[in-house]
Amino acid sequence: MLGELGVRTFGDLRSPPAEALPAGRGWRLVVTVSDLSRRRLVRLPWDLPEYGLDPDEFPVARAVRASAAIPFFFQPVRQATPRGTATWVDGGLLSNFPVGLFDRTDRLEPRWPTFGVRLSRPPEVPPVLHPVRGPVALGLSALDALLTDQDSAYVGEPCTTVRTVVVPTTGVSVIDFDLSRAQADELWRSGQQSARTFLTRWDLAAYLRDCRTNGLLPARH
């Protein structure tokens, strides 16, 4: 489907030179994967030279396929490289809300805001303990927690919260693959309402004043 749109490799997604992006980041797309063989988060295509691979020759579809490879549910992507075989799975294992990747780092004011959309289950009040019995249930619960609550401390930072559209998932888990029509419709309505609420309170001037200092975000940015 990407090929029909003229996109096959990251070379087809090169940003115009006028974008003035940092060296090694001149593409209009970046996706994240967890490299189990190196035990680290990898940003594609940015980090491909570390594997001895040419970013402009790497298939976009393969990168996206790796970024969605939830362990136990989808086969990992085994990527042959001049330095050995890498094993890539869903980037959400290590960071499932990397909105900071898109921030400017050249001390210039951003030309537009970057918003994040986070699908999240609201905390249960009072907290509910869900029984976990057996090794399979333990593995699935651990995986669900990783994919759902990763980066929770980072997401709670004020300058991240203010630009994040939080969409309540109404009890649906990231590994619920057999949604009913009613559940899908409820998720759709939740997303619409969350976006409307967010846009009514968004204040770009306040964000630039409170969260940007010479083009750099405070804290971890």
mmCIF file of C-alpha atoms in Angstrom:
data_model
loop_
_atom_site.group_PDB
_atom_site.id
_atom_site.type_symbol
_atom_site.label_atom_id
_atom_site.label_comp_id
_atom_site.label_asym_id
_atom_site.label_seq_id
_atom_site.Cartn_x
_atom_site.Cartn_y
_atom_site.Cartn_z
ATOM 1 C CA MET A 1 0.000 0.000 0.000
ATOM 2 C CA LEU A 2 2.888 2.369 0.746
ATOM 3 C CA GLY A 3 4.399 1.451 -2.608
ATOM 4 C CA GLU A 4 1.261 2.676 -4.351
ATOM 5 C CA LEU A 5 1.947 6.054 -2.735
ATOM 6 C CA GLY A 6 5.544 6.090 -3.904
ATOM 7 C CA VAL A 7 7.009 5.140 -0.517
ATOM 8 C CA ARG A 8 9.168 2.031 -0.199
ATOM 9 C CA THR A 9 12.329 3.012 1.662
ATOM 10 C CA PHE A 10 13.178 5.800 4.076
ATOM 11 C CA GLY A 11 14.958 7.477 1.200
ATOM 12 C CA ASP A 12 11.470 8.246 -0.149
ATOM 13 C CA LEU A 13 10.737 10.108 3.094
ATOM 14 C CA ARG A 14 13.722 12.427 3.107
ATOM 15 C CA SER A 15 12.884 15.896 4.410
ATOM 16 C CA PRO A 16 13.631 18.895 2.181
ATOM 17 C CA PRO A 17 17.004 20.523 2.947
ATOM 18 C CA ALA A 18 15.153 23.664 4.042
ATOM 19 C CA GLU A 19 13.849 21.780 7.074
ATOM 20 C CA ALA A 20 17.296 22.256 8.689
ATOM 21 C CA LEU A 21 16.986 19.074 10.740
ATOM 22 C CA PRO A 22 19.979 17.832 12.747
ATOM 23 C CA ALA A 23 22.452 15.626 10.904
ATOM 24 C CA GLY A 24 21.246 12.049 10.734
ATOM 25 C CA ARG A 25 17.606 12.951 11.376
ATOM 26 C CA GLY A 26 16.477 14.245 8.014
ATOM 27 C CA TRP A 27 13.428 12.027 7.512
ATOM 28 C CA ARG A 28 9.714 12.718 7.854
ATOM 29 C CA LEU A 29 9.116 9.579 9.893
ATOM 30 C CA VAL A 30 10.761 7.927 12.875
ATOM 31 C CA VAL A 31 9.514 4.770 14.602
ATOM 32 C CA THR A 32 10.858 3.014 17.665
ATOM 33 C CA VAL A 33 11.644 -0.640 18.270
ATOM 34 C CA SER A 34 13.059 -2.544 21.231
ATOM 35 C CA ASP A 35 16.243 -4.360 20.251
ATOM 36 C CA LEU A 36 16.331 -7.467 22.445
ATOM 37 C CA SER A 37 19.790 -8.383 21.186
ATOM 38 C CA ARG A 38 21.236 -5.057 22.343
ATOM 39 C CA ARG A 39 18.738 -4.421 25.167
ATOM 40 C CA ARG A 40 18.004 -0.864 24.134
ATOM 41 C CA LEU A 41 15.481 1.361 22.396
ATOM 42 C CA VAL A 42 16.246 1.920 18.715
ATOM 43 C CA ARG A 43 14.947 4.776 16.581
ATOM 44 C CA LEU A 44 14.445 3.922 12.935
ATOM 45 C CA PRO A 45 15.867 5.172 10.616
ATOM 46 C CA TRP A 46 18.072 7.340 12.867
ATOM 47 C CA ASP A 47 20.023 4.481 14.455
ATOM 48 C CA LEU A 48 20.414 2.239 11.399
ATOM 49 C CA PRO A 49 24.039 3.347 10.721
ATOM 50 C CA GLU A 50 24.979 1.769 14.086
ATOM 51 C CA TYR A 51 24.053 -1.570 12.506
ATOM 52 C CA GLY A 52 26.036 -0.856 9.357
ATOM 53 C CA LEU A 53 22.804 -0.320 7.379
ATOM 54 C CA ASP A 54 21.951 2.500 4.970
ATOM 55 C CA PRO A 55 18.817 4.295 6.268
ATOM 56 C CA ASP A 56 17.805 5.454 2.793
ATOM 57 C CA GLU A 57 17.740 1.840 1.562
ATOM 58 C CA PHE A 58 15.780 0.402 4.494
ATOM 59 C CA PRO A 59 12.110 -0.548 3.860
ATOM 60 C CA VAL A 60 9.626 1.626 5.751
ATOM 61 C CA ALA A 61 7.137 -1.237 6.004
ATOM 62 C CA ARG A 62 9.720 -3.461 7.713
ATOM 63 C CA ALA A 63 10.444 -0.781 10.317
ATOM 64 C CA VAL A 64 6.737 -0.318 11.062
ATOM 65 C CA ARG A 65 6.264 -4.091 11.202
ATOM 66 C CA ALA A 66 9.028 -4.312 13.832
ATOM 67 C CA SER A 67 7.572 -1.446 15.868
ATOM 68 C CA ALA A 68 4.279 -3.341 16.221
ATOM 69 C CA ALA A 69 5.734 -6.776 17.020
ATOM 70 C CA ILE A 70 4.215 -7.343 20.467
ATOM 71 C CA PRO A 71 6.068 -10.311 22.000
ATOM 72 C CA PHE A 72 4.132 -13.602 22.183
ATOM 73 C CA PHE A 73 1.489 -12.256 19.797
ATOM 74 C CA PHE A 74 3.533 -11.387 16.700
ATOM 75 C CA GLN A 75 6.798 -12.755 15.380
ATOM 76 C CA PRO A 76 9.793 -10.514 16.109
ATOM 77 C CA VAL A 77 11.685 -9.071 13.172
ATOM 78 C CA ARG A 78 15.072 -10.736 12.754
ATOM 79 C CA GLN A 79 17.221 -8.192 10.971
ATOM 80 C CA ALA A 80 20.470 -9.352 9.384
ATOM 81 C CA THR A 81 23.237 -6.766 9.622
ATOM 82 C CA PRO A 82 26.979 -6.741 8.886
ATOM 83 C CA ARG A 83 27.435 -6.975 12.673
ATOM 84 C CA GLY A 84 25.126 -9.922 13.315
ATOM 85 C CA THR A 85 21.387 -10.533 13.552
ATOM 86 C CA ALA A 86 19.276 -8.096 15.555
ATOM 87 C CA THR A 87 15.954 -9.074 17.118
ATOM 88 C CA TRP A 88 13.425 -6.247 17.078
ATOM 89 C CA VAL A 89 10.046 -6.097 18.836
ATOM 90 C CA ASP A 90 7.505 -3.467 19.846
ATOM 91 C CA GLY A 91 9.195 -0.253 20.987
ATOM 92 C CA GLY A 92 6.529 0.115 23.676
ATOM 93 C CA LEU A 93 8.411 -2.366 25.844
ATOM 94 C CA LEU A 94 10.973 0.347 26.553
ATOM 95 C CA SER A 95 9.157 3.576 25.710
ATOM 96 C CA ASN A 96 5.582 3.728 24.493
ATOM 97 C CA PHE A 97 5.230 7.515 24.447
ATOM 98 C CA PRO A 98 8.387 8.973 22.855
ATOM 99 C CA VAL A 99 6.839 12.325 21.925
ATOM 100 C CA GLY A 100 10.101 14.074 22.835
ATOM 101 C CA LEU A 101 11.721 12.649 19.690
ATOM 102 C CA PHE A 102 10.003 15.350 17.687
ATOM 103 C CA ASP A 103 11.168 18.364 19.704
ATOM 104 C CA ARG A 104 13.604 20.866 18.259
ATOM 105 C CA THR A 105 17.056 20.833 19.786
ATOM 106 C CA ASP A 106 18.588 23.776 17.880
ATOM 107 C CA ARG A 107 17.437 26.480 20.345
ATOM 108 C CA LEU A 108 14.975 27.921 17.825
ATOM 109 C CA GLU A 109 11.278 28.361 18.507
ATOM 110 C CA PRO A 110 9.207 25.469 17.110
ATOM 111 C CA ARG A 111 7.163 26.366 14.055
ATOM 112 C CA TRP A 112 4.254 24.284 15.317
ATOM 113 C CA PRO A 113 3.377 22.352 18.470
ATOM 114 C CA THR A 114 3.866 18.602 18.732
ATOM 115 C CA PHE A 115 0.926 16.758 20.287
ATOM 116 C CA GLY A 116 0.908 13.249 21.669
ATOM 117 C CA VAL A 117 -2.138 10.974 21.756
ATOM 118 C CA ARG A 118 -2.010 8.502 24.625
ATOM 119 C CA LEU A 119 -4.456 5.628 24.960
ATOM 120 C CA SER A 120 -4.733 4.988 28.669
ATOM 121 C CA ARG A 121 -6.922 3.189 31.133
ATOM 122 C CA PRO A 122 -7.927 5.525 33.983
ATOM 123 C CA PRO A 123 -6.726 4.379 37.412
ATOM 124 C CA GLU A 124 -9.240 2.287 39.311
ATOM 125 C CA VAL A 125 -10.508 4.033 42.437
ATOM 126 C CA PRO A 126 -10.316 2.347 44.829
ATOM 127 C CA PRO A 127 -7.523 0.182 43.382
ATOM 128 C CA VAL A 128 -8.694 -3.229 42.224
ATOM 129 C CA LEU A 129 -6.489 -6.292 42.513
ATOM 130 C CA HIS A 130 -6.810 -8.594 39.513
ATOM 131 C CA PRO A 131 -5.837 -12.210 40.306
ATOM 132 C CA VAL A 132 -2.866 -13.506 38.318
ATOM 133 C CA ARG A 133 -2.688 -17.288 38.328
ATOM 134 C CA GLY A 134 -0.259 -19.470 36.409
ATOM 135 C CA PRO A 135 2.745 -18.705 34.220
ATOM 136 C CA VAL A 136 0.724 -17.732 31.138
ATOM 137 C CA ALA A 137 -1.400 -15.213 33.059
ATOM 138 C CA LEU A 138 1.744 -13.880 34.711
ATOM 139 C CA GLY A 139 3.455 -13.346 31.360
ATOM 140 C CA LEU A 140 0.436 -11.654 29.780
ATOM 141 C CA SER A 141 -0.104 -9.408 32.810
ATOM 142 C CA ALA A 142 3.542 -8.356 32.801
ATOM 143 C CA LEU A 143 3.386 -7.613 29.077
ATOM 144 C CA ASP A 144 0.161 -5.618 29.459
ATOM 145 C CA ALA A 145 1.694 -3.566 32.276
ATOM 146 C CA LEU A 146 4.819 -2.858 30.214
ATOM 147 C CA LEU A 147 2.895 -1.735 27.144
ATOM 148 C CA THR A 148 0.313 0.257 29.106
ATOM 149 C CA ASP A 149 2.223 1.978 31.913
ATOM 150 C CA GLN A 150 5.686 2.427 30.428
ATOM 151 C CA ASP A 151 6.900 6.050 30.722
ATOM 152 C CA SER A 152 4.244 6.822 33.350
ATOM 153 C CA ALA A 153 6.611 9.093 35.301
ATOM 154 C CA TYR A 154 7.651 10.954 32.142
ATOM 155 C CA VAL A 155 4.044 11.351 30.989
ATOM 156 C CA GLY A 156 3.230 12.964 34.341
ATOM 157 C CA GLU A 157 5.646 15.845 33.760
ATOM 158 C CA PRO A 158 3.662 19.118 33.393
ATOM 159 C CA CYS A 159 5.224 20.039 30.045
ATOM 160 C CA THR A 160 4.385 16.617 28.660
ATOM 161 C CA THR A 161 0.893 16.526 30.142
ATOM 162 C CA VAL A 162 -0.070 19.887 28.663
ATOM 163 C CA ARG A 163 0.463 18.667 25.079
ATOM 164 C CA THR A 164 -0.964 15.175 25.490
ATOM 165 C CA VAL A 165 -4.423 14.070 24.392
ATOM 166 C CA VAL A 166 -5.321 11.332 26.874
ATOM 167 C CA VAL A 167 -7.956 8.987 25.489
ATOM 168 C CA PRO A 168 -9.585 6.717 28.112
ATOM 169 C CA THR A 169 -9.761 3.197 26.733
ATOM 170 C CA THR A 170 -12.865 2.242 28.715
ATOM 171 C CA GLY A 171 -11.321 -0.961 30.046
ATOM 172 C CA VAL A 172 -9.900 -2.173 26.724
ATOM 173 C CA SER A 173 -6.351 -3.550 26.908
ATOM 174 C CA VAL A 174 -3.616 -3.090 24.317
ATOM 175 C CA ILE A 175 -3.743 -6.854 23.710
ATOM 176 C CA ASP A 176 -7.534 -7.099 23.285
ATOM 177 C CA PHE A 177 -7.728 -8.116 19.629
ATOM 178 C CA ASP A 178 -11.373 -9.249 19.465
ATOM 179 C CA LEU A 179 -13.319 -6.070 20.148
ATOM 180 C CA SER A 180 -17.063 -6.020 19.729
ATOM 181 C CA ARG A 181 -18.646 -3.353 17.543
ATOM 182 C CA ALA A 182 -19.971 -1.689 20.703
ATOM 183 C CA GLN A 183 -16.476 -1.524 22.224
ATOM 184 C CA ALA A 184 -14.969 -0.134 19.030
ATOM 185 C CA ASP A 185 -17.681 2.533 18.800
ATOM 186 C CA GLU A 186 -17.131 3.493 22.441
ATOM 187 C CA LEU A 187 -13.394 3.893 21.846
ATOM 188 C CA TRP A 188 -14.129 6.061 18.813
ATOM 189 C CA ARG A 189 -16.442 8.313 20.849
ATOM 190 C CA SER A 190 -13.867 8.496 23.632
ATOM 191 C CA GLY A 191 -11.225 9.670 21.179
ATOM 192 C CA GLN A 192 -13.500 12.311 19.655
ATOM 193 C CA GLN A 193 -14.475 13.731 23.023
ATOM 194 C CA SER A 194 -10.899 13.743 24.311
ATOM 195 C CA ALA A 195 -9.655 15.606 21.230
ATOM 196 C CA ARG A 196 -12.403 18.230 21.486
ATOM 197 C CA THR A 197 -11.703 18.787 25.174
ATOM 198 C CA PHE A 198 -7.972 19.091 24.570
ATOM 199 C CA LEU A 199 -8.313 21.603 21.727
ATOM 200 C CA THR A 200 -10.604 23.872 23.738
ATOM 201 C CA ARG A 201 -7.891 24.370 26.381
ATOM 202 C CA TRP A 202 -4.764 24.335 24.218
ATOM 203 C CA ASP A 203 -2.759 27.572 24.523
ATOM 204 C CA LEU A 204 0.354 27.693 22.332
ATOM 205 C CA ALA A 205 1.581 30.987 23.805
ATOM 206 C CA ALA A 206 1.394 29.587 27.339
ATOM 207 C CA TYR A 207 3.169 26.399 26.272
ATOM 208 C CA LEU A 208 6.033 28.336 24.699
ATOM 209 C CA ARG A 209 6.283 30.581 27.756
ATOM 210 C CA ASP A 210 6.190 27.852 30.380
ATOM 211 C CA CYS A 211 7.826 24.905 28.648
ATOM 212 C CA ARG A 212 10.364 26.244 26.207
ATOM 213 C CA THR A 213 13.572 28.016 27.179
ATOM 214 C CA ASN A 214 15.552 29.109 24.149
ATOM 215 C CA GLY A 215 13.950 26.324 22.192
ATOM 216 C CA LEU A 216 14.667 23.595 24.748
ATOM 217 C CA LEU A 217 12.178 21.869 27.010
ATOM 218 C CA PRO A 218 13.071 21.837 30.699
ATOM 219 C CA ALA A 219 13.804 18.655 32.633
ATOM 220 C CA ARG A 220 14.540 15.710 30.334
ATOM 221 C CA HIS A 221 14.264 17.700 27.071
#
